[in-house]
mmCIF file of C-alpha atoms and ligand atoms in Angstrom:
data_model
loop_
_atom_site.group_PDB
_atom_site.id
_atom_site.type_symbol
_atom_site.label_atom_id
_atom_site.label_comp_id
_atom_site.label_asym_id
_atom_site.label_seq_id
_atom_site.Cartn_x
_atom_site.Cartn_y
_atom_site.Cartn_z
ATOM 1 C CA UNK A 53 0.000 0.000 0.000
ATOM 2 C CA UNK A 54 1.084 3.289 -0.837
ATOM 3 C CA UNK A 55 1.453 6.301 1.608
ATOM 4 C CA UNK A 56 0.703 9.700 -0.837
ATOM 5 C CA UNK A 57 0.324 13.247 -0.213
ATOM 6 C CA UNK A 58 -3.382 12.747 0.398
ATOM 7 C CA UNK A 59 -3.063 10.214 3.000
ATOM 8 C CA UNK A 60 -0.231 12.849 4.338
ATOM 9 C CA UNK A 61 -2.850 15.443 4.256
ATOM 10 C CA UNK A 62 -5.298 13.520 6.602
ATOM 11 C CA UNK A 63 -2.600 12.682 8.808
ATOM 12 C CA UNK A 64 -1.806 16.377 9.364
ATOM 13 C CA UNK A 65 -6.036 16.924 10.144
ATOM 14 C CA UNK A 66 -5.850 14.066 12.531
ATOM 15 C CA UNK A 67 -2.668 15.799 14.207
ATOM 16 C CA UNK A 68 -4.960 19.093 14.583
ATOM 17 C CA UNK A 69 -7.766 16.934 15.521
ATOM 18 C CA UNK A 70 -6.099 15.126 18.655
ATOM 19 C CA UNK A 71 -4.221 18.515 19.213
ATOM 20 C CA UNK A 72 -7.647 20.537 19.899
ATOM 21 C CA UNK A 73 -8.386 17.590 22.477
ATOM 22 C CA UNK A 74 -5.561 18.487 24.421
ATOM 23 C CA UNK A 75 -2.522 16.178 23.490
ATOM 24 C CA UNK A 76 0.588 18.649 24.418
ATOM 25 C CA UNK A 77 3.614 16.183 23.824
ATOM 26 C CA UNK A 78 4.871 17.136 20.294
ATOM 27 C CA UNK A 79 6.977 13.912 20.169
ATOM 28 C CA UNK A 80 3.823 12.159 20.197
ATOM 29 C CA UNK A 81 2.258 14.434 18.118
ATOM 30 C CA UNK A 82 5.159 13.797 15.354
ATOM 31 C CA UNK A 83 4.337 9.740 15.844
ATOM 32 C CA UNK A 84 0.594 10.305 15.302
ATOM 33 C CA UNK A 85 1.880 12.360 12.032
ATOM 34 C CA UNK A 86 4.326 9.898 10.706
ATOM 35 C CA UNK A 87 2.501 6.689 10.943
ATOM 36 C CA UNK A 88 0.762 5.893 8.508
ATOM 37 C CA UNK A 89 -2.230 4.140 10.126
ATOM 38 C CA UNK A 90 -3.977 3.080 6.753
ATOM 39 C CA UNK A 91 -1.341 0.525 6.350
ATOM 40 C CA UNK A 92 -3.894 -1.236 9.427
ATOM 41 C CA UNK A 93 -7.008 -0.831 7.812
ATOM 42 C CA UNK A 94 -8.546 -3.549 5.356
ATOM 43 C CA UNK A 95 -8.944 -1.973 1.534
ATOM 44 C CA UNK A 96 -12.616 -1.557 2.489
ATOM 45 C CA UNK A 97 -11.881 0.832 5.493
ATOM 46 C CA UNK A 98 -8.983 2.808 3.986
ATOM 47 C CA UNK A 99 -11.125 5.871 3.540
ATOM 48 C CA UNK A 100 -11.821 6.003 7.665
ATOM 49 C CA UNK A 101 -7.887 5.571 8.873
ATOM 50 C CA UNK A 102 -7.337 9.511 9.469
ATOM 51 C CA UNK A 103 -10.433 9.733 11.606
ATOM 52 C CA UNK A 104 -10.344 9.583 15.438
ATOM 53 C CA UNK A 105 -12.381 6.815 16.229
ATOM 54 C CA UNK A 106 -11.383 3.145 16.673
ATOM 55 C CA UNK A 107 -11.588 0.488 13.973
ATOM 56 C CA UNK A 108 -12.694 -3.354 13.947
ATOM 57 C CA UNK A 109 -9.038 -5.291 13.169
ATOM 58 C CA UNK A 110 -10.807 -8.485 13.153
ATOM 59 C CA UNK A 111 -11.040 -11.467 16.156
ATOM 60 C CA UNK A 112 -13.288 -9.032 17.718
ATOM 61 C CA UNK A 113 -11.170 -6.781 18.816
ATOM 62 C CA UNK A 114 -10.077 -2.705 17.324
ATOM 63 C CA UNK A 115 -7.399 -0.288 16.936
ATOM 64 C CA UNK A 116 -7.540 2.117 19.608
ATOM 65 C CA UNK A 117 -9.028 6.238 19.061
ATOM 66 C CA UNK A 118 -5.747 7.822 17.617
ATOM 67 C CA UNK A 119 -6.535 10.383 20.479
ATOM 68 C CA UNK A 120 -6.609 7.376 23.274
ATOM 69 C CA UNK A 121 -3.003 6.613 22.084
ATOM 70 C CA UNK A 122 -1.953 9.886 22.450
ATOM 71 C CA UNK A 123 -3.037 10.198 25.752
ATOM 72 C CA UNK A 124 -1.965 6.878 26.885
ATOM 73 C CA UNK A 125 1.593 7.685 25.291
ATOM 74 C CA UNK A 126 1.913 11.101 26.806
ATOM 75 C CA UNK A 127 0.989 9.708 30.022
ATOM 76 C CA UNK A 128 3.605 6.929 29.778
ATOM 77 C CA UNK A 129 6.189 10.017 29.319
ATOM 78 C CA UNK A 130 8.657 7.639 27.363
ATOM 79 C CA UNK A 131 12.347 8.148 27.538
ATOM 80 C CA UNK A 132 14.507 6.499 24.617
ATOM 81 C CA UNK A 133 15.832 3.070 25.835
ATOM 82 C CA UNK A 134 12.801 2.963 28.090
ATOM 83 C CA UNK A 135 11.684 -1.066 28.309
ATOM 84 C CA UNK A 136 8.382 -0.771 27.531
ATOM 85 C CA UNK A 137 5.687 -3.305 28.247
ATOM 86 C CA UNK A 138 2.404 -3.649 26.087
ATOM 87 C CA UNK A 139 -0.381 -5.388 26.680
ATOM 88 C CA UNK A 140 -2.717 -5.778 23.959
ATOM 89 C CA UNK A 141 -0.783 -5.463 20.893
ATOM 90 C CA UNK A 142 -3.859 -5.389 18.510
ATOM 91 C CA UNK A 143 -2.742 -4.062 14.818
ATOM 92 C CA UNK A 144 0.605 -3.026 16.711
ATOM 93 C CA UNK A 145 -0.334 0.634 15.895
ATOM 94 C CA UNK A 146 0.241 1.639 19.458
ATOM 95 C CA UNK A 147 3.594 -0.382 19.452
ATOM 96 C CA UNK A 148 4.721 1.924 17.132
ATOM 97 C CA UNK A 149 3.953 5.048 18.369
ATOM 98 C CA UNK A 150 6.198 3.739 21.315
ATOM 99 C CA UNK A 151 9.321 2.469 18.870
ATOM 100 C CA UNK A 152 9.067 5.661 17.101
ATOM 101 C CA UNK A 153 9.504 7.787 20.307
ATOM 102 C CA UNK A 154 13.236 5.459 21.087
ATOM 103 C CA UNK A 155 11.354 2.725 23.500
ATOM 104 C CA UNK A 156 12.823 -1.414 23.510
ATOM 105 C CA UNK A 157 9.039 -2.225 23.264
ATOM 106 C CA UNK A 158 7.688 -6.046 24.676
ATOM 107 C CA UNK A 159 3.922 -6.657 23.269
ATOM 108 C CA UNK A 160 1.898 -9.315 24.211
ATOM 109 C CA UNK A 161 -1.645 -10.495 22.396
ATOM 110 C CA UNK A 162 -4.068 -12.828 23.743
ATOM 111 C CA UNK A 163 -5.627 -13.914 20.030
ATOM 112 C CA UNK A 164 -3.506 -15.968 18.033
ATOM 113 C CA UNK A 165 -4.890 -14.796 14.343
ATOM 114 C CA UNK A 166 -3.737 -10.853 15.772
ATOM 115 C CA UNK A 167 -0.666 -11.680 17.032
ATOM 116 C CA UNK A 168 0.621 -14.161 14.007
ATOM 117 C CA UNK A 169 -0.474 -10.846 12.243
ATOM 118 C CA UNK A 170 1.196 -8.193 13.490
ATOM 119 C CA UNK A 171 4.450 -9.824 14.213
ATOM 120 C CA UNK A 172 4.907 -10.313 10.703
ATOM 121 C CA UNK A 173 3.413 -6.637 9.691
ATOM 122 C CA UNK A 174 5.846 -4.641 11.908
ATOM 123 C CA UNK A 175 8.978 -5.798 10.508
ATOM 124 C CA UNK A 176 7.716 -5.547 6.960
ATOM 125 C CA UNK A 177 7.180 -1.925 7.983
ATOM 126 C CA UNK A 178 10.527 -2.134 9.155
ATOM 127 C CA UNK A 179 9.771 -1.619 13.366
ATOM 128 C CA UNK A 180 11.287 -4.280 15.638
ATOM 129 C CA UNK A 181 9.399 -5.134 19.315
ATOM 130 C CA UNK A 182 9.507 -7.996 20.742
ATOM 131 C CA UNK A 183 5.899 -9.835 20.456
ATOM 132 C CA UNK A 184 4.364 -12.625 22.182
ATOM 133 C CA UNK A 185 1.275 -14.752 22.709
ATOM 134 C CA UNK A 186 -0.560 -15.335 25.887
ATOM 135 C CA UNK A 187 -2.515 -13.779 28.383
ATOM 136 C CA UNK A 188 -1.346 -10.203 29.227
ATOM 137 C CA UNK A 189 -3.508 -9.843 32.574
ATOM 138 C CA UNK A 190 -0.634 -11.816 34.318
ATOM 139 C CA UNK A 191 2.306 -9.192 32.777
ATOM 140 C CA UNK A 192 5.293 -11.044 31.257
ATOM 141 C CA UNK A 193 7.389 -12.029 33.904
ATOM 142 C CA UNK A 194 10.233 -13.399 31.907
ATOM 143 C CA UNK A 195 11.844 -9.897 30.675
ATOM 144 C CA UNK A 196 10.514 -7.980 33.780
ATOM 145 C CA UNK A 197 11.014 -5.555 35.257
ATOM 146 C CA UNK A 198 10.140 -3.211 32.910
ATOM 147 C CA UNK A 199 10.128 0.962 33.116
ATOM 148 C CA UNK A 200 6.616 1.221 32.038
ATOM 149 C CA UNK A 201 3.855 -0.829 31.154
ATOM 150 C CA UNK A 202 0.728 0.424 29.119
ATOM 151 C CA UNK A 203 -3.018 -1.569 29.281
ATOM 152 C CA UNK A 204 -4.889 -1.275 26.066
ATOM 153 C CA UNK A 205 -7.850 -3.160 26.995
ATOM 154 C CA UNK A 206 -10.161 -1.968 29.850
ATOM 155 C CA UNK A 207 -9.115 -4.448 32.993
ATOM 156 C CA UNK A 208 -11.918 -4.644 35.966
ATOM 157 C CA UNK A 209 -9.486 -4.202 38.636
ATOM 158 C CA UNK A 210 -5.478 -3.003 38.789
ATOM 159 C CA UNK A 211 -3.800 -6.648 38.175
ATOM 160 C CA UNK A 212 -1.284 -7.047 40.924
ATOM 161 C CA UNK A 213 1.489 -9.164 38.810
ATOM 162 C CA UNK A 214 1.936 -5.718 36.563
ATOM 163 C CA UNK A 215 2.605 -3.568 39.907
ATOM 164 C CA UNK A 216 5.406 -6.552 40.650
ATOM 165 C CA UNK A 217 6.922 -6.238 37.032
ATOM 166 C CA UNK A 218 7.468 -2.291 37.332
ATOM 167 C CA UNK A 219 11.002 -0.511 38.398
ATOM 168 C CA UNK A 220 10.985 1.557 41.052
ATOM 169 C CA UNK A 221 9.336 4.952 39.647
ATOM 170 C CA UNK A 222 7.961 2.892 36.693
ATOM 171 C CA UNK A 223 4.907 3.743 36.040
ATOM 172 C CA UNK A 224 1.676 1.116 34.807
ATOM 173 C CA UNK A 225 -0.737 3.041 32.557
ATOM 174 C CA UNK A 226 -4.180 1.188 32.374
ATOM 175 C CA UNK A 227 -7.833 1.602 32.560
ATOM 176 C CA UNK A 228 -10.081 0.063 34.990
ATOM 177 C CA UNK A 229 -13.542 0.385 35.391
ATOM 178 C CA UNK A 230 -16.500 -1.891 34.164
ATOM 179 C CA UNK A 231 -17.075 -3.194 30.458
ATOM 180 C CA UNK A 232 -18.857 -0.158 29.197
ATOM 181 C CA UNK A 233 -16.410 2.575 30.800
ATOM 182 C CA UNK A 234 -13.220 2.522 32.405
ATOM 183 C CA UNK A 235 -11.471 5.224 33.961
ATOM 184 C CA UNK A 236 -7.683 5.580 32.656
ATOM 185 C CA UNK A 237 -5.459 5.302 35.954
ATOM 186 C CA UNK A 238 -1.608 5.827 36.202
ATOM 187 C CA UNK A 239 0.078 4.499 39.060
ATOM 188 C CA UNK A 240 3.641 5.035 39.778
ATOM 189 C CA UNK A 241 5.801 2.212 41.558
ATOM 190 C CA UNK A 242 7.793 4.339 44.753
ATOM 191 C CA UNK A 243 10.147 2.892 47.212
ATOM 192 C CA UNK A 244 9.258 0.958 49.744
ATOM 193 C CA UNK A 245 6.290 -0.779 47.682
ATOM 194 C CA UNK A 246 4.467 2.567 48.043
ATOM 195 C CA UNK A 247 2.177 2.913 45.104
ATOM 196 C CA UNK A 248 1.291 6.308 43.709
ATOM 197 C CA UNK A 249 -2.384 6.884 41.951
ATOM 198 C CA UNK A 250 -3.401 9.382 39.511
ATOM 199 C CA UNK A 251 -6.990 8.883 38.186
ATOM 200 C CA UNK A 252 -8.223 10.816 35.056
ATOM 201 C CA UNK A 253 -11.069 10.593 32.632
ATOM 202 C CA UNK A 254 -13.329 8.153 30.880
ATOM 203 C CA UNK A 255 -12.622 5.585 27.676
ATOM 204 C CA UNK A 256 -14.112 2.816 26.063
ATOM 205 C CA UNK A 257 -12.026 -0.491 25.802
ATOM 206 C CA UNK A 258 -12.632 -3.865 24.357
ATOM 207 C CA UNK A 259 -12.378 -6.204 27.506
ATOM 208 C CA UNK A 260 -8.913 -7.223 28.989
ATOM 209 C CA UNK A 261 -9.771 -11.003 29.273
ATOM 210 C CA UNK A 262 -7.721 -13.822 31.053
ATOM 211 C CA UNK A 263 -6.803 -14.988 34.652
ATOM 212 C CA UNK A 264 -6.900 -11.263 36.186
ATOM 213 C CA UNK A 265 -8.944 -9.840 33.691
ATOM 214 C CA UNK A 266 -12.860 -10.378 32.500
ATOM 215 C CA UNK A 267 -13.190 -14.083 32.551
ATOM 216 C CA UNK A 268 -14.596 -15.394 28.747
HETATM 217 N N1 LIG B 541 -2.693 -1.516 21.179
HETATM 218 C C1 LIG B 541 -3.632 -1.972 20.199
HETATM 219 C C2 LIG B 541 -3.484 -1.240 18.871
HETATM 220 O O1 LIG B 541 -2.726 -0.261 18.800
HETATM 221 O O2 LIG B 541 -4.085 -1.670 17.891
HETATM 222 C C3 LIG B 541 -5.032 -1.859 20.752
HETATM 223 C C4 LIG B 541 -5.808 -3.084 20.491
HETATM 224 S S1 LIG B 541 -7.348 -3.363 21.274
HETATM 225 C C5 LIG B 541 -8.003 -1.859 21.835
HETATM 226 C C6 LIG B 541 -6.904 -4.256 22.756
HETATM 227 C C7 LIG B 541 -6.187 -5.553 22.535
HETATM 228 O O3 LIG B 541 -5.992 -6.195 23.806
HETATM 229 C C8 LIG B 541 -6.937 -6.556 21.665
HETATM 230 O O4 LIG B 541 -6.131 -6.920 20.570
HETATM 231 C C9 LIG B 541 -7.174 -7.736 22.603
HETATM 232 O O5 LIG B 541 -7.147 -8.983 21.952
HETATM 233 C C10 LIG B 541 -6.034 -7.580 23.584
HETATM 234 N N2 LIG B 541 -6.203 -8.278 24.863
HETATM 235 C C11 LIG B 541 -7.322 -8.445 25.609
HETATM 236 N N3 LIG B 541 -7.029 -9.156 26.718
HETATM 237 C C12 LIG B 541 -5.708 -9.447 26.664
HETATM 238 C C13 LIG B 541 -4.810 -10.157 27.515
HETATM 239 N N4 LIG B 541 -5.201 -10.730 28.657
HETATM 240 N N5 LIG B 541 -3.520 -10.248 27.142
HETATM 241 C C14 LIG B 541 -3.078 -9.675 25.985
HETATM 242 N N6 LIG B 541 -3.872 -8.996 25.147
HETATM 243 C C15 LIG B 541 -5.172 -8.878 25.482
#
């Protein structure tokens, strides 16, 4: 697929468009103007990739509001070389935004037919992250601990194995709520197991399923 000057032309409205909601970071600002999210959208769909709203990806599952990145991402506050964990890699749009701001990004997808597709798309797009089946809701031990870790699927409560995998003054940013709404929470690993909590506004996720998630 092609990326042309109209495509670029969108991506500079959607830039204005999550701008106006508030998004201040211009590094992720840039992202959200580089990538070129048709490359995730089916021929069919094309014509929708530059607006803000989330998109079916197949297995039931979407790529997130371009303006729900950007405030996840800004959030996050990402230093190059941070080690980033992901859970919910989706169409890996969102893993992106995170490579292209310097991050050694880990992303792990609980549907086979998403995962066996994006690990193959990224590299042909020429990003490297380090993917990985299974269930998310229990963190990835293995390559913990990790400076921050970013939820993009609404969990019902804060799971406790992603609190374990953090550095000191990591951070976890994930909503929690109910399956219609979840409120998008950032809490910030201190010494001394102290937790810090920062609560702000409303989204709509697709369901973080598995063993501390929403049960199938
Ligand atoms: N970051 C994605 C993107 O940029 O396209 C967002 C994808 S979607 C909003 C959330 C993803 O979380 C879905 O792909 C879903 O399958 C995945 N998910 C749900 N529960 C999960 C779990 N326990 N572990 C890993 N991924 C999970």
């Amino acid at each position: 697929m092609e990326d042309s000057y109209r495509h670029k032309g969108m991506r500079r409205q959607l830039v204005k468009v999550v701008r106006s909601k508030g998004i201040k970071d211009e590094r992720v600002l840039d992202a959200i103007g580089k990538i070129p999210r048709h490359f995730f959208f089916e021929n069919a769909l094309v014509e929708h990739a530059y607006q803000d709203k989330a998109f079916p990806i197949g297995a039931g599952q979407t790529i997130s509001q371009p303006y729900t990145v950007a405030f996840q991402t800004e959030l996050l506050n990402v230093k190059p070389g941070d080690k980033i964990l992901e859970i919910g890699t989706g169409s890996g749009y969102q893993s992106i935004v995170l490579l292209e701001l310097g991050a050694e990004v880990y992303t792990i997808e609980y549907q086979k037919e998403l995962y066996e597709r994006t690990r193959f798309a990224l590299p042909e797009m020429g990003y490297k992250a380090n993917f990985f089946f299974g269930d998310g809701s229990l963190g990835l031990p293995r390559f913990a601990p990790y400076d921050k870790i970013i939820v993009t699927a609404g969990a019902p409560t804060v799971p406790d194995a992603l609190i374990d995998q953090l550095k000191v003054n990591g951070c976890l940013v994930i909503p929690v709520g109910n399956t219609k709404t979840q409120q998008m929470l950032r809490l910030t690993r201190l010494e001394g197991n102290k937790l810090r909590k920062e609560v702000f506004h409303d989204f709509k996720f697709v369901p973080l399923l598995g063993d501390d998630g929403w049960k199938k």
